[in-house]
Coordinates of N, CA and C in Angstrom, one line a residue:
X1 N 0.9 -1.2 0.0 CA 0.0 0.0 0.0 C 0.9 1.2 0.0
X2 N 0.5 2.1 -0.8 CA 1.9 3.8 -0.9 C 0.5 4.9 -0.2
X3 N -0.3 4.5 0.3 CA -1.0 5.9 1.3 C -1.7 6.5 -0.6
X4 N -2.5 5.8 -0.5 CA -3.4 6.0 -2.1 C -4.4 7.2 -1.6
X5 N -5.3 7.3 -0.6 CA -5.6 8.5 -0.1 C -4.9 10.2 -0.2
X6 N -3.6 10.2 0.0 CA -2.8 11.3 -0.3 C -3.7 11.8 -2.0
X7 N -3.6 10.7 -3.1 CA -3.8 11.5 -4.1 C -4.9 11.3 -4.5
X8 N -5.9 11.4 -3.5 CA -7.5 11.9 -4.0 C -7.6 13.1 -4.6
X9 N -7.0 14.4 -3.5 CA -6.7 15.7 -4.0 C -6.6 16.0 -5.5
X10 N -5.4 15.4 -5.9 CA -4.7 15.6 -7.2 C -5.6 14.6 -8.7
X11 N -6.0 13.3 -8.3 CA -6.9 13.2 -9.1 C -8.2 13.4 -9.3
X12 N -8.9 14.3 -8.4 CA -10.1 14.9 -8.7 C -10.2 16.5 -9.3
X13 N -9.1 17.1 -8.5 CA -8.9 18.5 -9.0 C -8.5 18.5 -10.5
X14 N -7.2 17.8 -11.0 CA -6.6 17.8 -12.4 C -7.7 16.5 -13.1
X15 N -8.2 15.9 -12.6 CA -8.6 14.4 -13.8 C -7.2 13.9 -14.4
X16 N -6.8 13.4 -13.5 CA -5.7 12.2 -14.1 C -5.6 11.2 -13.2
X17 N -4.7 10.2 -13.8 CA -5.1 8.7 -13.1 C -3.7 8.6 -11.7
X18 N -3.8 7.3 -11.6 CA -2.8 7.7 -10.5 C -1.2 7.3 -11.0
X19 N -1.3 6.3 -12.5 CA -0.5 6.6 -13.3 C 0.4 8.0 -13.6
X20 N -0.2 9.0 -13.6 CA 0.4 9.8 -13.4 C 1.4 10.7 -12.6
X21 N 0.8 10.2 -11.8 CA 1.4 10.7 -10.0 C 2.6 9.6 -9.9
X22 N 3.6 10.8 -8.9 CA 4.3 10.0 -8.1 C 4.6 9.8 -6.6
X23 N 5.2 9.2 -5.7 CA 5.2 9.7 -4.5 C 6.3 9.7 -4.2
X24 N 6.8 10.8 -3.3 CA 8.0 11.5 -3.0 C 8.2 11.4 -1.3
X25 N 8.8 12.0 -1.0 CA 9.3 12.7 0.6 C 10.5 13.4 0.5
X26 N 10.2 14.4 1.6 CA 11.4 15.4 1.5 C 11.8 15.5 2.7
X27 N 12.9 15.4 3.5 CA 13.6 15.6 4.4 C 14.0 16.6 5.2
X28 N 13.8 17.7 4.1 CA 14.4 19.0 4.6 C 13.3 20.1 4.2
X29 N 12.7 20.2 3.6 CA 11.6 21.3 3.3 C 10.3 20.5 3.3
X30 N 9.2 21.4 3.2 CA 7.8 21.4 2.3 C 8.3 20.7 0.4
X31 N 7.3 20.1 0.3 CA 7.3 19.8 -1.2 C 6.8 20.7 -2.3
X32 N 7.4 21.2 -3.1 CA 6.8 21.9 -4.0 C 5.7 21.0 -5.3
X33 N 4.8 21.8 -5.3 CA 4.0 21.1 -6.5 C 2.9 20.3 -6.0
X34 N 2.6 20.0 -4.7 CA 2.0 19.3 -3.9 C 0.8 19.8 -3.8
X35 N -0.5 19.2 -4.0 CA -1.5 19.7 -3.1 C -2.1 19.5 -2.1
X36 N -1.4 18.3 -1.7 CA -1.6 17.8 -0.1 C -0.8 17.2 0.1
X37 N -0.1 17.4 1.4 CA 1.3 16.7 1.5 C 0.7 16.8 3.2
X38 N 1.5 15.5 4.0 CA 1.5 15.3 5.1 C 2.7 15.4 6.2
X39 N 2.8 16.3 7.2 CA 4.3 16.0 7.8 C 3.9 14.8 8.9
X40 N 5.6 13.6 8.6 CA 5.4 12.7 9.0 C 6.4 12.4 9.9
X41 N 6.0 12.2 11.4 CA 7.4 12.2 12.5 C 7.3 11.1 13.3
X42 N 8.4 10.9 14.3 CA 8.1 9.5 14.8 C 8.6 8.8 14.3
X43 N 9.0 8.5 13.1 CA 9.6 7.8 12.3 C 11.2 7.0 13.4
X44 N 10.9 5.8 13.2 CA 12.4 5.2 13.7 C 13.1 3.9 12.8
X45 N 14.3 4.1 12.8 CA 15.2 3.4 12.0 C 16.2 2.6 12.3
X46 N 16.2 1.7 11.7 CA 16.9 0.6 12.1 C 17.7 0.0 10.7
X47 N 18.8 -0.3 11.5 CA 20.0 -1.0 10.5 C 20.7 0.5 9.9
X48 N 20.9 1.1 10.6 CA 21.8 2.6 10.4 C 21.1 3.9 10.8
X49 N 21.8 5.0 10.9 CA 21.4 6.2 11.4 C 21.1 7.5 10.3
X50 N 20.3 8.2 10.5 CA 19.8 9.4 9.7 C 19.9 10.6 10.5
X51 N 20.1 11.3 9.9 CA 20.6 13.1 10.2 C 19.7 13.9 9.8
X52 N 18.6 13.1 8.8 CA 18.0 14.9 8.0 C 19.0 14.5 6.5
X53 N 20.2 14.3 6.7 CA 21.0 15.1 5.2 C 21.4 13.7 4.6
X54 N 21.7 12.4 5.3 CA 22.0 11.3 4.4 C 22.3 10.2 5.6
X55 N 22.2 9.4 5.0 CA 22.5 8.2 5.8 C 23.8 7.9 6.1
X56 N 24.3 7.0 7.3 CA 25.6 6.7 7.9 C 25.8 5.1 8.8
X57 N 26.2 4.7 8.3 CA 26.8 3.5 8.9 C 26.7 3.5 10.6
X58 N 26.0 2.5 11.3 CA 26.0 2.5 12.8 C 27.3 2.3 13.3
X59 N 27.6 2.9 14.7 CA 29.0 2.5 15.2 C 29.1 1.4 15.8
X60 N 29.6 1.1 16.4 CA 30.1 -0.1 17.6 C 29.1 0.5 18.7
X61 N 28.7 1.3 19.5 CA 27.9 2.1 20.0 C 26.6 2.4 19.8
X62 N 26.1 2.5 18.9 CA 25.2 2.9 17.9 C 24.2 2.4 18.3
X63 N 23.0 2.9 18.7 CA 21.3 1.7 19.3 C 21.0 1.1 18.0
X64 N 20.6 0.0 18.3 CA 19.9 -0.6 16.9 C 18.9 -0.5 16.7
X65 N 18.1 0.7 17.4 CA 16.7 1.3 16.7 C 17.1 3.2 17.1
X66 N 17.0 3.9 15.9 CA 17.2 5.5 16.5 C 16.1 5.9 15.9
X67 N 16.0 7.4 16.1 CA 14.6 7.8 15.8 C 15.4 8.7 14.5
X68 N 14.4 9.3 13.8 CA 14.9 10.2 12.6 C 13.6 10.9 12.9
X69 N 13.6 12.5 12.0 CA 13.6 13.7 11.8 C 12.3 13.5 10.9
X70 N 11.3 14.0 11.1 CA 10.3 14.2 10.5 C 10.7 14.6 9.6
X71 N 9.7 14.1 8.3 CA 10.0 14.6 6.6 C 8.2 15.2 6.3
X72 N 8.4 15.7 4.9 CA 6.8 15.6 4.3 C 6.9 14.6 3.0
X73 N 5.5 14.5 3.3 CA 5.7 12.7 2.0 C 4.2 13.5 1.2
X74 N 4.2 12.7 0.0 CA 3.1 13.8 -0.7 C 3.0 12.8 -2.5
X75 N 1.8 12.8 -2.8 CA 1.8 12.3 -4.6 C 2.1 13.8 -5.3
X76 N 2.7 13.7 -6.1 CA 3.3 15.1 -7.1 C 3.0 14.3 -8.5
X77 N 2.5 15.3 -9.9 CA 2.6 14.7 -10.8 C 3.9 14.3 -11.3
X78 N 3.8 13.6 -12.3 CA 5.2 12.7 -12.8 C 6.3 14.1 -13.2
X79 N 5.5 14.8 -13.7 CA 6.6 16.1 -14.5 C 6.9 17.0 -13.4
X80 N 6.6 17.0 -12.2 CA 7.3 17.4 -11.5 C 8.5 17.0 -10.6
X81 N 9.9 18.2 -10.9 CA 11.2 17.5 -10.1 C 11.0 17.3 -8.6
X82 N 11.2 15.4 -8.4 CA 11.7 15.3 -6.7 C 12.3 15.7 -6.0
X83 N 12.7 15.8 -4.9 CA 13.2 16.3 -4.1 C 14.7 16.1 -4.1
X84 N 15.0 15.0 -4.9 CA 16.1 14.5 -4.9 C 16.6 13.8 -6.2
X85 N 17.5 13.3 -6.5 CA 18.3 12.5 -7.7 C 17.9 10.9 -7.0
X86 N 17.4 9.8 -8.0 CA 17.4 8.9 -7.9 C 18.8 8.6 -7.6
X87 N 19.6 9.2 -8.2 CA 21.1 8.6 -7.6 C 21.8 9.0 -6.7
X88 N 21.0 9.9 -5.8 CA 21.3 9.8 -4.5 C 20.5 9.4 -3.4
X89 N 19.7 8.5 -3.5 CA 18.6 8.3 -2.6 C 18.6 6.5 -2.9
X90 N 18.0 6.1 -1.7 CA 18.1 4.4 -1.4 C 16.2 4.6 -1.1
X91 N 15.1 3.9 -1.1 CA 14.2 3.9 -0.8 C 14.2 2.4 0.2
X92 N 13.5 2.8 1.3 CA 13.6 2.0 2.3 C 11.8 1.7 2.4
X93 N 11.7 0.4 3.0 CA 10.7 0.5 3.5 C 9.9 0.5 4.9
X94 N 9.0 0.8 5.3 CA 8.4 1.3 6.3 C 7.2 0.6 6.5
X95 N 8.4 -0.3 7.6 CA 6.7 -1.2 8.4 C 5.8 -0.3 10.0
X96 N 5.0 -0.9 10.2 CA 4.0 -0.8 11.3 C 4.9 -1.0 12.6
X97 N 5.7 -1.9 12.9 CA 6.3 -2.4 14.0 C 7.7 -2.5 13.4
X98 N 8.4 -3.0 14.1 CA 9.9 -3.4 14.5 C 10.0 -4.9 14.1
X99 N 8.7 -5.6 13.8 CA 8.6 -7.3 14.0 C 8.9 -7.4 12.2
X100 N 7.9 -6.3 11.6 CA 8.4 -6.0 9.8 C 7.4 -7.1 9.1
X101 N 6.4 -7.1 10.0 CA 5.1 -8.1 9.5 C 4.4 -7.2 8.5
X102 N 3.9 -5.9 8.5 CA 3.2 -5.4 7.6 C 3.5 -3.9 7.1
X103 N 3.8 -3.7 5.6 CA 4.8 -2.6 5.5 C 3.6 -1.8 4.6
X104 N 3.9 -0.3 5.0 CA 3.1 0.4 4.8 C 3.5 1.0 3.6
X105 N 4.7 1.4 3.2 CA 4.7 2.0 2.0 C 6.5 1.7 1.7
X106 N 6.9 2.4 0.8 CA 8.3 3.0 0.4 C 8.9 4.3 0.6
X107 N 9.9 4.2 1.5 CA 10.4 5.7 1.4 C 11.5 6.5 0.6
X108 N 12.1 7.4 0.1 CA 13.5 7.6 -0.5 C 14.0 7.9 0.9
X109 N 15.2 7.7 0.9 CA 16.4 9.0 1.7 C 17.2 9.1 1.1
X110 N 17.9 10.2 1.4 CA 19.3 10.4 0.7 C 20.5 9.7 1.5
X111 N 21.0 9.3 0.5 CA 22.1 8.0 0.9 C 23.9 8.6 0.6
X112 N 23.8 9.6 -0.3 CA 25.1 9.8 -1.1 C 25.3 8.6 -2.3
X113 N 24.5 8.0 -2.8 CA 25.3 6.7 -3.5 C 25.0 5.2 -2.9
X114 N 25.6 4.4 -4.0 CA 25.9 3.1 -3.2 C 24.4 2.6 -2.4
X115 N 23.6 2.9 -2.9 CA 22.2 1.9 -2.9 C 21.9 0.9 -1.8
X116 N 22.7 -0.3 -2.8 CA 22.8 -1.7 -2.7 C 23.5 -1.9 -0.9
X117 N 24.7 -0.7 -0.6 CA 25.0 -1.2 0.8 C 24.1 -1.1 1.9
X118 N 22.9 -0.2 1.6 CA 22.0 -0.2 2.7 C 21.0 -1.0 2.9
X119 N 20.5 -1.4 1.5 CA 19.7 -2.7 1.3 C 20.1 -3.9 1.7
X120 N 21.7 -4.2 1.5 CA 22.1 -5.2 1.9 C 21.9 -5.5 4.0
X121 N 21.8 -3.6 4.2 CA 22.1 -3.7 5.8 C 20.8 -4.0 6.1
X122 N 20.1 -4.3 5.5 CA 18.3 -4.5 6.2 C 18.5 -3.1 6.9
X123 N 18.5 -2.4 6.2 CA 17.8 -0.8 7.0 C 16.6 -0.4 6.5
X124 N 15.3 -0.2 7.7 CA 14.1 -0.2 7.6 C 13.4 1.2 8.2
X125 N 12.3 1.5 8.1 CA 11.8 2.5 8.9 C 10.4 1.8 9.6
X126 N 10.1 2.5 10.8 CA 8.8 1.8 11.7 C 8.4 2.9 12.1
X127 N 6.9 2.3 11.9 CA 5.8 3.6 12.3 C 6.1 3.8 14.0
X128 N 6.1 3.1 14.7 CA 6.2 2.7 16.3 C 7.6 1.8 16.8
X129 N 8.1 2.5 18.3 CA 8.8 1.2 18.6 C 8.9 0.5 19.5
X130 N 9.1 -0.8 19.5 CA 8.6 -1.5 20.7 C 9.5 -0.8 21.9
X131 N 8.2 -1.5 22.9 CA 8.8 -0.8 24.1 C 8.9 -2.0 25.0
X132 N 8.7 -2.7 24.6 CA 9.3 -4.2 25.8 C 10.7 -4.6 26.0
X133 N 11.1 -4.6 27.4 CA 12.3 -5.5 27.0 C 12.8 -6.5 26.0
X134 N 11.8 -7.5 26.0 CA 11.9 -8.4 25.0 C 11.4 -7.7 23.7
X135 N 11.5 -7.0 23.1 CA 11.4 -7.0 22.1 C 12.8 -6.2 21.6
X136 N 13.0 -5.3 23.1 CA 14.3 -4.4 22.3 C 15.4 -5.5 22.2
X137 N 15.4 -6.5 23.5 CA 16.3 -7.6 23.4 C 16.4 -8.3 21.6
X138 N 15.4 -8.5 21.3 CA 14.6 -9.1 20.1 C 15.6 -8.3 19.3
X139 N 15.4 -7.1 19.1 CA 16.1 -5.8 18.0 C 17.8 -6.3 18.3
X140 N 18.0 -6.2 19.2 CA 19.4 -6.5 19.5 C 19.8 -7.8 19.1
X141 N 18.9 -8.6 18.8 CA 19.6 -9.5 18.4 C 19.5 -10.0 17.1
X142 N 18.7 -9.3 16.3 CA 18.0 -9.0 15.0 C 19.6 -8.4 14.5
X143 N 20.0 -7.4 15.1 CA 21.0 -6.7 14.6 C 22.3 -7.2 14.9
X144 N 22.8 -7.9 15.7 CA 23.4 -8.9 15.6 C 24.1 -9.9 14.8
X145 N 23.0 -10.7 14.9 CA 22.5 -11.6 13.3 C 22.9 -11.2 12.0
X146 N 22.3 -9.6 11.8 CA 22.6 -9.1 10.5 C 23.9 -9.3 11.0
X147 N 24.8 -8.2 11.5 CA 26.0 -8.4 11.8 C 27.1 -9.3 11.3
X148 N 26.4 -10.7 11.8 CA 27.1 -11.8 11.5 C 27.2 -12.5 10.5
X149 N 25.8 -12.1 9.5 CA 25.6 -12.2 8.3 C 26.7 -11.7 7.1
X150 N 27.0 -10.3 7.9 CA 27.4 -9.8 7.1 C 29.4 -10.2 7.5
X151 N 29.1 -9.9 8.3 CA 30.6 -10.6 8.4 C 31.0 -12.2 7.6
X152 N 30.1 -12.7 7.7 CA 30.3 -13.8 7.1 C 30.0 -13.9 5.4
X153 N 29.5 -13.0 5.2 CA 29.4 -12.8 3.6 C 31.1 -12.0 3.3
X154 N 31.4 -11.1 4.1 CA 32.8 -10.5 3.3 C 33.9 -11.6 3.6
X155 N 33.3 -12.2 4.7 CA 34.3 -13.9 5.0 C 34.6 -14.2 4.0
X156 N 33.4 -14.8 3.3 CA 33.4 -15.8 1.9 C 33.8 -14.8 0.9
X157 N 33.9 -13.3 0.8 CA 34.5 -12.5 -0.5 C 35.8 -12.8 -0.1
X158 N 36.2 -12.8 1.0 CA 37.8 -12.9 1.0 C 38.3 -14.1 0.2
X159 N 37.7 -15.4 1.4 CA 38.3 -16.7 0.6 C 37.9 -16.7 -0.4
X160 N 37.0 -16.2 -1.4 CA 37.0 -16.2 -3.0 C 38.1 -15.6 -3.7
X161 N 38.3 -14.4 -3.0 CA 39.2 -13.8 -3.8 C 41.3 -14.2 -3.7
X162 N 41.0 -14.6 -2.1 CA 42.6 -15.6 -2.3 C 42.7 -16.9 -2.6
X163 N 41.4 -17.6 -3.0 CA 40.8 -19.0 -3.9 C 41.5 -18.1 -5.4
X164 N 41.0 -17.1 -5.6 CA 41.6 -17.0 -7.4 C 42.5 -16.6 -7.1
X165 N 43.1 -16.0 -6.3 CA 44.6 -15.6 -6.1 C 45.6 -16.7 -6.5
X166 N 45.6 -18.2 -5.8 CA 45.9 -19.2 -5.5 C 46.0 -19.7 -6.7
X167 N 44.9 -19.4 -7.4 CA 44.7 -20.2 -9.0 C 45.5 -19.5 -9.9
X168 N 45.8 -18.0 -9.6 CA 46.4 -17.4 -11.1 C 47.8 -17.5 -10.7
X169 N 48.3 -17.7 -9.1 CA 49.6 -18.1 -8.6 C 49.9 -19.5 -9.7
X170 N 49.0 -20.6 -9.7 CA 49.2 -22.3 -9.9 C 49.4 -22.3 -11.2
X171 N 48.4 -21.7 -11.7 CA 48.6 -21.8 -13.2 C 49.7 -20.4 -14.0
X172 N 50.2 -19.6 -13.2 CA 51.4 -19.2 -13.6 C 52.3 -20.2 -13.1
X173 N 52.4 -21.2 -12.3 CA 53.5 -22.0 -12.4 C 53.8 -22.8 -13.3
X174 N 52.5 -23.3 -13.4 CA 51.8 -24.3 -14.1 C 52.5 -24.2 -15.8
X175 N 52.5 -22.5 -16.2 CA 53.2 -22.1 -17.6 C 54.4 -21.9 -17.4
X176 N 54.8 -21.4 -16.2 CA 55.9 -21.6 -16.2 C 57.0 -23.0 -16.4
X177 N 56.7 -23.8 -15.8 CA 57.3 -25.3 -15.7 C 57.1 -25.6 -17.2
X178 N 56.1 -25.6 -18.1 CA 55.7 -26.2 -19.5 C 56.5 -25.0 -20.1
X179 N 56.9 -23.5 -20.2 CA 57.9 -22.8 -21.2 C 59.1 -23.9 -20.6
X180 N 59.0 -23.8 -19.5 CA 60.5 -24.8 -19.2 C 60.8 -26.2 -19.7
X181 N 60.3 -26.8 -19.5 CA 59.8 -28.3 -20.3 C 60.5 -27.7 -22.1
X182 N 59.5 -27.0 -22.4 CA 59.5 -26.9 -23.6 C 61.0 -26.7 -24.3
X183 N 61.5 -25.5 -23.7 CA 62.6 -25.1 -23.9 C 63.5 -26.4 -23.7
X184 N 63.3 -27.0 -22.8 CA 64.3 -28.5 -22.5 C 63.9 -29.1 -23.6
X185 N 63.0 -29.3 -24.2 CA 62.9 -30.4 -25.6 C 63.5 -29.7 -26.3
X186 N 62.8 -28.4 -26.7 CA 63.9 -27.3 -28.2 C 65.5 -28.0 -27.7
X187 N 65.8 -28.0 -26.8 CA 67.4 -28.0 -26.6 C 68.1 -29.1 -26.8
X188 N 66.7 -30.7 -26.4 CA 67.6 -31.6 -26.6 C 67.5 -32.4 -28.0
X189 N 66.4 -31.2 -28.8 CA 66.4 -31.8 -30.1 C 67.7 -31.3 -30.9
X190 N 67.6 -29.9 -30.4 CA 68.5 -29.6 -31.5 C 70.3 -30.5 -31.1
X191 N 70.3 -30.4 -29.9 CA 71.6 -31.4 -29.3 C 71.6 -32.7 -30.6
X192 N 70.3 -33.5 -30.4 CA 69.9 -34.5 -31.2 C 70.8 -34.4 -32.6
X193 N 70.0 -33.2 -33.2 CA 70.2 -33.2 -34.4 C 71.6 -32.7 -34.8
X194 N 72.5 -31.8 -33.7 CA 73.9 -31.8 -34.0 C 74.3 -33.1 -34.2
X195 N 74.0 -33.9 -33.3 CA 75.3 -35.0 -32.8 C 75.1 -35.7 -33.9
X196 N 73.5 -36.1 -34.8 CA 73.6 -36.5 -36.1 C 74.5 -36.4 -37.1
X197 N 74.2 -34.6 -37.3 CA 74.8 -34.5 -38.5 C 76.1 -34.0 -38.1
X198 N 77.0 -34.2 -37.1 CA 78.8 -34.7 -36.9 C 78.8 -36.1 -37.0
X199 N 77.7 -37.3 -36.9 CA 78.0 -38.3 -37.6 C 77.8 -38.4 -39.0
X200 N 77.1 -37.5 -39.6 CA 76.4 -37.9 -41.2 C 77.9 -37.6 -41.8
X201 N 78.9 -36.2 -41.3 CA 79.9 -36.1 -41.7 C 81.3 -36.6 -41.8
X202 N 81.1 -37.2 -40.4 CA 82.2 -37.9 -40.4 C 82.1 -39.9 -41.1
X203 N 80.7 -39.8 -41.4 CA 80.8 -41.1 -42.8 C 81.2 -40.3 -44.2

């Protein structure tokens, strides 16, 4: 569901479908071009930290749920400029809870780049956040997990990468020893064929 309500406004006023429309959010201002836009706070995040201006990698320190900065979210027609460059923004999604059972829509933020590494971080947005021990326990260990995931995935980039290391070491030896070989045959042919032809001569 993208909050289909927001563009009642816009397709009654103009007559256009929802094909037309798109949905945005802005971080830092009001949206231009909007005719109804919502400011939306409360907002909390998990699997990294937000400022308002871009996303950042959590510390060793870092809670594994922080709150972020109210934005305004809004349908804008398609011909009007976002807020932002597709190539600087990662769209995250935004569940109900912390549990990530039921997700309410898509959000942009601005990321600086590099997409794929926040995606990879399961970084999410929640309407609410739990407040039980057990559940922040639960988050802590959710993040963790990721954690270990992820360490174990650049594990396996490593041993891939000195697995091919290994292999272009072997098979440079591998040519090397066969120019060697080879050159040993060139040498003991032509030996061969001296010692021949000092006998062809000396008949």
């Amino acid at each position: 569901m993208y909050w289909h309500p927001m563009a009642v406004p816009h397709l009654r006023s103009m007559g256009c479908s929802m094909d037309s429309l798109k949905f945005v959010a802005s971080w830092k201002s009001r949206i231009a071009g909007a005719k109804q836009q919502v400011k939306v706070g409360g907002l909390q995040l998990e699997g990294c930290t937000f400022d308002g201006s871009r996303l950042s990698e959590n510390q060793h320190d870092s809670p594994s749920v922080c709150a972020v900065p109210a934005c305004y979210m809004a349908w804008i027609p398609q011909s009007v400029p976002s807020s932002y460059s597709p190539e600087e923004c990662v769209w995250l999604p935004v569940y109900t809870s912390a549990e990530r059972v039921r997700m309410v829509t898509n959000v942009q933020l601005p990321c600086g780049g590099y997409q794929d590494q926040w995606i990879q971080s399961g970084a999410a947005l929640f309407l609410k956040q739990q407040e039980t021990e057990r559940d922040r326990d639960t988050g802590r260990d959710r993040e963790k997990q990721r954690y270990r995931e992820r360490q174990r995935y650049r594990e396996r980039q490593r041993y891939r990468e000195r697995h091919r290391e290994r292999e272009r070491q072997r098979r440079g030896r591998e040519g090397q020893r066969e120019r060697e070989r080879q050159r040993d045959r060139e040498g003991q042919r032509r030996e061969s064929e001296s010692r021949q032809s000092k006998r062809e001569k000396e008949q």
